[in-house]
mmCIF file of C-alpha atoms in Angstrom:
data_model
loop_
_atom_site.group_PDB
_atom_site.id
_atom_site.type_symbol
_atom_site.label_atom_id
_atom_site.label_comp_id
_atom_site.label_asym_id
_atom_site.label_seq_id
_atom_site.Cartn_x
_atom_site.Cartn_y
_atom_site.Cartn_z
ATOM 1 C CA GLY A 150 -290.864 93.859 -120.981
ATOM 2 C CA PHE A 151 -291.553 91.010 -123.418
ATOM 3 C CA LEU A 152 -291.800 93.172 -126.519
ATOM 4 C CA GLN A 153 -288.744 95.245 -125.507
ATOM 5 C CA LEU A 154 -286.739 92.030 -125.363
ATOM 6 C CA MET A 155 -288.141 90.833 -128.715
ATOM 7 C CA GLN A 156 -286.757 94.008 -130.266
ATOM 8 C CA GLN A 157 -283.272 92.623 -129.691
ATOM 9 C CA LEU A 158 -284.181 89.783 -132.059
ATOM 10 C CA THR A 159 -286.279 91.315 -134.797
ATOM 11 C CA VAL A 160 -288.463 94.187 -135.938
ATOM 12 C CA VAL A 161 -291.403 94.252 -133.554
ATOM 13 C CA GLY A 162 -293.107 97.317 -135.026
ATOM 14 C CA ASP A 163 -296.082 99.020 -133.423
ATOM 15 C CA VAL A 164 -297.993 96.736 -131.083
ATOM 16 C CA SER A 165 -300.669 98.421 -129.006
ATOM 17 C CA ARG A 166 -302.036 97.000 -125.764
ATOM 18 C CA GLU A 167 -305.188 96.052 -127.721
ATOM 19 C CA MET A 168 -303.200 94.229 -130.412
ATOM 20 C CA PHE A 169 -301.195 92.415 -127.746
ATOM 21 C CA ASP A 170 -304.324 91.280 -125.902
ATOM 22 C CA ALA A 171 -306.064 90.194 -129.115
ATOM 23 C CA LYS A 172 -303.026 88.133 -130.128
ATOM 24 C CA MET A 173 -302.859 86.548 -126.686
ATOM 25 C CA GLN A 174 -306.513 85.501 -126.995
ATOM 26 C CA GLN A 175 -305.858 84.040 -130.439
ATOM 27 C CA LEU A 176 -302.882 82.073 -129.126
ATOM 28 C CA GLU A 177 -304.837 80.877 -126.098
ATOM 29 C CA LYS A 178 -307.429 79.396 -128.458
ATOM 30 C CA LEU A 179 -304.640 77.279 -129.928
ATOM 31 C CA GLY A 180 -304.143 75.883 -126.406
ATOM 32 C CA ASP A 181 -301.684 73.039 -126.437
ATOM 33 C CA TYR A 182 -300.495 73.945 -129.912
ATOM 34 C CA HIS A 183 -298.500 76.921 -128.694
ATOM 35 C CA ARG A 184 -296.351 77.773 -125.695
ATOM 36 C CA ILE A 185 -294.262 80.845 -124.825
ATOM 37 C CA VAL A 186 -291.762 80.761 -121.964
ATOM 38 C CA VAL A 187 -290.138 83.803 -120.369
ATOM 39 C CA ILE A 188 -287.436 84.158 -117.735
ATOM 40 C CA GLU A 189 -287.920 87.190 -115.524
ATOM 41 C CA ASP A 190 -285.209 88.838 -113.450
ATOM 42 C CA VAL A 191 -287.204 89.153 -110.222
ATOM 43 C CA LYS A 192 -284.924 91.904 -108.872
ATOM 44 C CA SER A 193 -285.483 94.261 -111.789
ATOM 45 C CA GLY A 194 -288.817 92.829 -112.962
ATOM 46 C CA ARG A 195 -287.396 92.700 -116.485
ATOM 47 C CA VAL A 196 -288.057 89.840 -118.936
ATOM 48 C CA VAL A 197 -284.505 88.676 -119.742
ATOM 49 C CA ALA A 198 -285.076 85.617 -121.939
ATOM 50 C CA THR A 199 -287.893 84.169 -124.006
ATOM 51 C CA GLY A 200 -288.690 81.573 -126.634
ATOM 52 C CA SER A 201 -291.791 79.999 -128.134
ATOM 53 C CA ILE A 202 -292.840 76.733 -129.702
ATOM 54 C CA PHE A 203 -295.817 75.564 -131.683
ATOM 55 C CA ILE A 204 -296.873 72.050 -132.534
ATOM 56 C CA GLU A 205 -297.504 71.015 -136.123
ATOM 57 C CA HIS A 206 -299.756 67.998 -136.812
ATOM 58 C CA LYS A 207 -298.611 65.834 -139.709
ATOM 59 C CA PHE A 208 -299.892 62.765 -141.510
ATOM 60 C CA ALA A 209 -296.316 61.509 -141.864
ATOM 61 C CA ARG A 210 -294.692 59.392 -139.135
ATOM 62 C CA SER A 211 -297.968 57.695 -138.172
ATOM 63 C CA CYS A 212 -299.773 61.036 -137.884
ATOM 64 C CA GLY A 213 -296.849 62.452 -135.914
ATOM 65 C CA LYS A 214 -296.275 65.869 -134.398
ATOM 66 C CA VAL A 215 -293.377 68.291 -134.870
ATOM 67 C CA GLY A 216 -292.341 71.114 -132.546
ATOM 68 C CA HIS A 217 -291.253 74.365 -134.201
ATOM 69 C CA LEU A 218 -288.991 76.475 -132.008
ATOM 70 C CA GLU A 219 -289.268 80.211 -132.709
ATOM 71 C CA ASP A 220 -288.235 83.605 -131.413
ATOM 72 C CA VAL A 221 -285.549 82.665 -128.909
ATOM 73 C CA VAL A 222 -283.833 85.736 -127.473
ATOM 74 C CA VAL A 223 -281.781 86.542 -124.391
ATOM 75 C CA ASP A 224 -281.258 90.110 -123.141
ATOM 76 C CA GLU A 225 -277.843 91.230 -124.398
ATOM 77 C CA ARG A 226 -276.889 92.275 -120.848
ATOM 78 C CA MET A 227 -277.566 88.721 -119.608
ATOM 79 C CA ARG A 228 -275.820 86.570 -122.196
ATOM 80 C CA GLY A 229 -273.385 83.896 -121.012
ATOM 81 C CA CYS A 230 -275.598 82.918 -118.034
ATOM 82 C CA HIS A 231 -277.096 79.868 -119.789
ATOM 83 C CA LEU A 232 -280.540 81.477 -119.835
ATOM 84 C CA GLY A 233 -280.918 80.586 -123.516
ATOM 85 C CA GLN A 234 -280.131 76.978 -122.736
ATOM 86 C CA ARG A 235 -282.795 76.962 -120.004
ATOM 87 C CA VAL A 236 -285.373 78.324 -122.452
ATOM 88 C CA ILE A 237 -284.470 75.701 -125.093
ATOM 89 C CA GLU A 238 -284.579 72.898 -122.527
ATOM 90 C CA ALA A 239 -288.014 73.954 -121.263
ATOM 91 C CA LEU A 240 -289.494 74.216 -124.764
ATOM 92 C CA THR A 241 -287.861 70.979 -125.956
ATOM 93 C CA SER A 242 -289.297 69.108 -122.943
ATOM 94 C CA PHE A 243 -292.717 70.609 -123.633
ATOM 95 C CA ALA A 244 -292.574 69.273 -127.219
ATOM 96 C CA LYS A 245 -291.357 65.842 -126.111
ATOM 97 C CA ASP A 246 -294.145 65.593 -123.511
ATOM 98 C CA ALA A 247 -296.658 66.679 -126.174
ATOM 99 C CA GLY A 248 -295.632 63.605 -128.202
ATOM 100 C CA CYS A 249 -293.524 65.273 -130.906
ATOM 101 C CA TYR A 250 -291.063 62.984 -132.703
ATOM 102 C CA LYS A 251 -288.734 65.934 -133.353
ATOM 103 C CA VAL A 252 -288.220 69.647 -132.737
ATOM 104 C CA ILE A 253 -286.862 71.888 -135.501
ATOM 105 C CA LEU A 254 -285.733 75.491 -135.688
ATOM 106 C CA ASP A 255 -283.997 77.870 -138.082
ATOM 107 C CA CYS A 256 -281.038 79.963 -136.988
ATOM 108 C CA LYS A 257 -278.118 82.000 -138.278
ATOM 109 C CA PRO A 258 -275.026 79.851 -138.960
ATOM 110 C CA GLU A 259 -273.171 81.638 -136.130
ATOM 111 C CA ASN A 260 -275.761 80.399 -133.612
ATOM 112 C CA ALA A 261 -275.496 76.724 -134.651
ATOM 113 C CA ALA A 262 -272.849 75.964 -131.996
ATOM 114 C CA PHE A 263 -275.212 77.191 -129.272
ATOM 115 C CA TYR A 264 -277.994 74.865 -130.428
ATOM 116 C CA GLU A 265 -275.526 71.977 -130.788
ATOM 117 C CA LYS A 266 -274.743 72.434 -127.080
ATOM 118 C CA CYS A 267 -278.502 72.022 -126.500
ATOM 119 C CA GLY A 268 -278.506 68.674 -128.359
ATOM 120 C CA TYR A 269 -279.566 69.901 -131.813
ATOM 121 C CA SER A 270 -277.845 68.975 -135.114
ATOM 122 C CA LYS A 271 -277.628 70.736 -138.472
ATOM 123 C CA LYS A 272 -280.178 69.370 -140.897
ATOM 124 C CA GLU A 273 -281.457 71.171 -143.999
ATOM 125 C CA ILE A 274 -281.410 74.742 -145.292
ATOM 126 C CA GLN A 275 -284.083 77.381 -144.847
ATOM 127 C CA MET A 276 -285.624 79.218 -147.797
ATOM 128 C CA ALA A 277 -287.848 82.277 -147.453
ATOM 129 C CA LYS A 278 -290.051 84.513 -149.558
ATOM 130 C CA TYR A 279 -291.004 87.975 -148.247
ATOM 131 C CA PHE A 280 -294.110 89.840 -149.419
ATOM 132 C CA GLY B 45 -303.526 57.999 -152.852
ATOM 133 C CA PHE B 46 -302.354 60.867 -150.598
ATOM 134 C CA LEU B 47 -300.442 58.694 -148.113
ATOM 135 C CA GLN B 48 -298.909 56.596 -150.916
ATOM 136 C CA LEU B 49 -297.500 59.789 -152.407
ATOM 137 C CA MET B 50 -296.255 60.980 -149.005
ATOM 138 C CA GLN B 51 -294.203 57.776 -148.787
ATOM 139 C CA GLN B 52 -292.015 59.132 -151.586
ATOM 140 C CA LEU B 53 -291.049 61.978 -149.243
ATOM 141 C CA THR B 54 -290.763 60.448 -145.791
ATOM 142 C CA VAL B 55 -291.625 57.595 -143.457
ATOM 143 C CA VAL B 56 -295.413 57.578 -143.210
ATOM 144 C CA GLY B 57 -295.703 54.511 -140.971
ATOM 145 C CA ASP B 58 -298.985 52.838 -140.108
ATOM 146 C CA VAL B 59 -301.938 55.167 -140.527
ATOM 147 C CA SER B 60 -305.345 53.510 -140.214
ATOM 148 C CA ARG B 61 -308.542 54.955 -141.673
ATOM 149 C CA GLU B 62 -309.516 55.949 -138.100
ATOM 150 C CA MET B 63 -306.200 57.753 -137.495
ATOM 151 C CA PHE B 64 -306.531 59.545 -140.842
ATOM 152 C CA ASP B 65 -310.076 60.715 -140.062
ATOM 153 C CA ALA B 66 -309.159 61.810 -136.528
ATOM 154 C CA LYS B 67 -306.211 63.831 -137.870
ATOM 155 C CA MET B 68 -308.410 65.420 -140.526
ATOM 156 C CA GLN B 69 -310.873 66.530 -137.836
ATOM 157 C CA GLN B 70 -308.036 67.963 -135.758
ATOM 158 C CA LEU B 71 -306.718 69.902 -138.758
ATOM 159 C CA GLU B 72 -310.212 71.119 -139.659
ATOM 160 C CA LYS B 73 -310.494 72.633 -136.186
ATOM 161 C CA LEU B 74 -307.430 74.711 -137.009
ATOM 162 C CA GLY B 75 -309.423 76.100 -139.947
ATOM 163 C CA ASP B 76 -307.567 78.919 -141.620
ATOM 164 C CA TYR B 77 -304.350 78.019 -139.833
ATOM 165 C CA HIS B 78 -303.717 75.025 -142.054
ATOM 166 C CA ARG B 79 -304.182 74.155 -145.721
ATOM 167 C CA ILE B 80 -303.284 71.076 -147.773
ATOM 168 C CA VAL B 81 -303.395 71.142 -151.575
ATOM 169 C CA VAL B 82 -303.307 68.099 -153.828
ATOM 170 C CA ILE B 83 -303.104 67.732 -157.593
ATOM 171 C CA GLU B 84 -305.003 64.699 -158.887
ATOM 172 C CA ASP B 85 -304.417 63.025 -162.231
ATOM 173 C CA VAL B 86 -308.073 62.755 -163.255
ATOM 174 C CA LYS B 87 -307.344 59.996 -165.787
ATOM 175 C CA SER B 88 -305.809 57.626 -163.258
ATOM 176 C CA GLY B 89 -307.444 59.060 -160.130
ATOM 177 C CA ARG B 90 -304.014 59.200 -158.513
ATOM 178 C CA VAL B 91 -302.804 62.043 -156.276
ATOM 179 C CA VAL B 92 -299.639 63.168 -158.092
ATOM 180 C CA ALA B 93 -298.534 66.215 -156.104
ATOM 181 C CA THR B 94 -299.187 67.687 -152.680
ATOM 182 C CA GLY B 95 -297.971 70.278 -150.229
ATOM 183 C CA SER B 96 -299.222 71.878 -147.025
ATOM 184 C CA ILE B 97 -298.897 75.150 -145.176
ATOM 185 C CA PHE B 98 -299.729 76.340 -141.701
ATOM 186 C CA ILE B 99 -299.897 79.852 -140.370
ATOM 187 C CA GLU B 100 -297.919 80.900 -137.307
ATOM 188 C CA HIS B 101 -299.056 83.921 -135.279
ATOM 189 C CA LYS B 102 -296.228 86.055 -133.932
ATOM 190 C CA PHE B 103 -295.907 89.148 -131.757
ATOM 191 C CA ALA B 104 -293.027 90.337 -133.923
ATOM 192 C CA ARG B 105 -293.646 92.456 -137.036
ATOM 193 C CA SER B 106 -296.694 94.196 -135.538
ATOM 194 C CA CYS B 107 -298.268 90.883 -134.519
ATOM 195 C CA GLY B 108 -297.483 89.443 -137.931
ATOM 196 C CA LYS B 109 -298.124 86.028 -139.422
ATOM 197 C CA VAL B 110 -295.700 83.593 -141.045
ATOM 198 C CA GLY B 111 -296.550 80.762 -143.446
ATOM 199 C CA HIS B 112 -294.650 77.496 -142.953
ATOM 200 C CA LEU B 113 -294.489 75.364 -146.097
ATOM 201 C CA GLU B 114 -294.252 71.622 -145.384
ATOM 202 C CA ASP B 115 -294.412 68.220 -147.014
ATOM 203 C CA VAL B 116 -294.140 69.163 -150.681
ATOM 204 C CA VAL B 117 -293.858 66.071 -152.875
ATOM 205 C CA VAL B 118 -294.458 65.244 -156.539
ATOM 206 C CA ASP B 119 -294.949 61.667 -157.775
ATOM 207 C CA GLU B 120 -291.604 60.492 -159.164
ATOM 208 C CA ARG B 121 -293.309 59.469 -162.429
ATOM 209 C CA MET B 122 -294.611 63.035 -162.891
ATOM 210 C CA ARG B 123 -291.555 65.155 -162.167
ATOM 211 C CA GLY B 124 -290.522 67.799 -164.693
ATOM 212 C CA CYS B 125 -294.153 68.813 -165.416
ATOM 213 C CA HIS B 126 -294.075 71.889 -163.126
ATOM 214 C CA LEU B 127 -296.585 70.322 -160.745
ATOM 215 C CA GLY B 128 -294.356 71.180 -157.779
ATOM 216 C CA GLN B 129 -294.278 74.796 -158.915
ATOM 217 C CA ARG B 130 -298.098 74.848 -159.114
ATOM 218 C CA VAL B 131 -298.332 73.514 -155.554
ATOM 219 C CA ILE B 132 -295.858 76.114 -154.251
ATOM 220 C CA GLU B 133 -297.641 78.942 -156.077
ATOM 221 C CA ALA B 134 -301.033 77.914 -154.660
ATOM 222 C CA LEU B 135 -299.751 77.651 -151.081
ATOM 223 C CA THR B 136 -297.703 80.867 -151.328
ATOM 224 C CA SER B 137 -300.782 82.769 -152.580
ATOM 225 C CA PHE B 138 -302.847 81.310 -149.742
ATOM 226 C CA ALA B 139 -300.294 82.611 -147.212
ATOM 227 C CA LYS B 140 -300.135 86.027 -148.870
ATOM 228 C CA ASP B 141 -303.938 86.327 -148.878
ATOM 229 C CA ALA B 142 -303.975 85.249 -145.221
ATOM 230 C CA GLY B 143 -301.829 88.313 -144.437
ATOM 231 C CA CYS B 144 -298.458 86.627 -143.870
ATOM 232 C CA TYR B 145 -295.413 88.867 -144.225
ATOM 233 C CA LYS B 146 -293.283 85.892 -145.330
ATOM 234 C CA VAL B 147 -293.361 82.192 -146.108
ATOM 235 C CA ILE B 148 -290.522 79.927 -144.992
ATOM 236 C CA LEU B 149 -289.593 76.298 -145.600
ATOM 237 C CA ASP B 150 -286.731 73.892 -145.013
ATOM 238 C CA CYS B 151 -285.323 71.763 -147.828
ATOM 239 C CA LYS B 152 -282.323 69.700 -148.841
ATOM 240 C CA PRO B 153 -279.566 71.806 -150.449
ATOM 241 C CA GLU B 154 -280.131 70.004 -153.783
ATOM 242 C CA ASN B 155 -283.730 71.287 -153.875
ATOM 243 C CA ALA B 156 -282.790 74.942 -153.298
ATOM 244 C CA ALA B 157 -282.622 75.698 -157.053
ATOM 245 C CA PHE B 158 -286.231 74.509 -157.458
ATOM 246 C CA TYR B 159 -287.459 76.868 -154.720
ATOM 247 C CA GLU B 160 -285.384 79.713 -156.153
ATOM 248 C CA LYS B 161 -287.319 79.268 -159.409
ATOM 249 C CA CYS B 162 -290.471 79.718 -157.287
ATOM 250 C CA GLY B 163 -289.184 83.051 -155.913
ATOM 251 C CA TYR B 164 -287.627 81.833 -152.650
ATOM 252 C CA SER B 165 -284.119 82.715 -151.406
ATOM 253 C CA LYS B 166 -281.713 80.948 -149.076
ATOM 254 C CA LYS B 167 -281.908 82.338 -145.579
ATOM 255 C CA GLU B 168 -280.765 80.530 -142.408
ATOM 256 C CA ILE B 169 -279.903 76.953 -141.494
ATOM 257 C CA GLN B 170 -282.205 74.354 -139.993
ATOM 258 C CA MET B 171 -281.355 72.518 -136.769
ATOM 259 C CA ALA B 172 -283.255 69.476 -135.503
ATOM 260 C CA LYS B 173 -283.462 67.257 -132.457
ATOM 261 C CA TYR B 174 -285.079 63.817 -132.750
ATOM 262 C CA PHE B 175 -286.574 61.977 -129.768
#
């Protein structure tokens, strides 16, 4: 159910079982650099919320670490139950425990209020180049 | 000269030779996930521009990859010589060759015009939480 949920966030495209497994292996090699959390509705067995974080190693800030929050999505049928907040809290704690001095993320302006409730503040602007 | 230059961008803090070497080893383990470029002024031996990129592996976009551009800085005595543009071009090409479907970065609003010249467009907003 993870990829079905991701489709509510972005274009997932074709991902075969083999591609999924290969990607999981790749991510497992990164070990403590990467973490995905999911919330499962145990009644239905559906994945209803997810988010991921990866840890960037910098030279700045005395060789500090930064957590990058990515791909946060809550099933549209389950919004308003604070599941998103639970995901953010879990990933933010993971980054803090890993020794990060900050966690950053990019979001649509209309989602800023949600992240402010989770203790985040507006910072810079995001630029992107697509190939 | 790399850390001296980084100080023009951010707080570097105390970084001993041992910390620098340990961080380099850590980054080398990441291999193709991480790349730092520097431009050196061969006359003075000074590092005059730098930037780094790391590759994030996603499930979205058919298990796609995203390049994250970080820590771009040009020596204040050398600005206006297109060194920043050269750094961005090199790192953007690296990401493209690595199979990324996009490259993203966060910057101050006053630097957006510079990145637009390099082919980037404004996208979302950045949120941050400091510990």
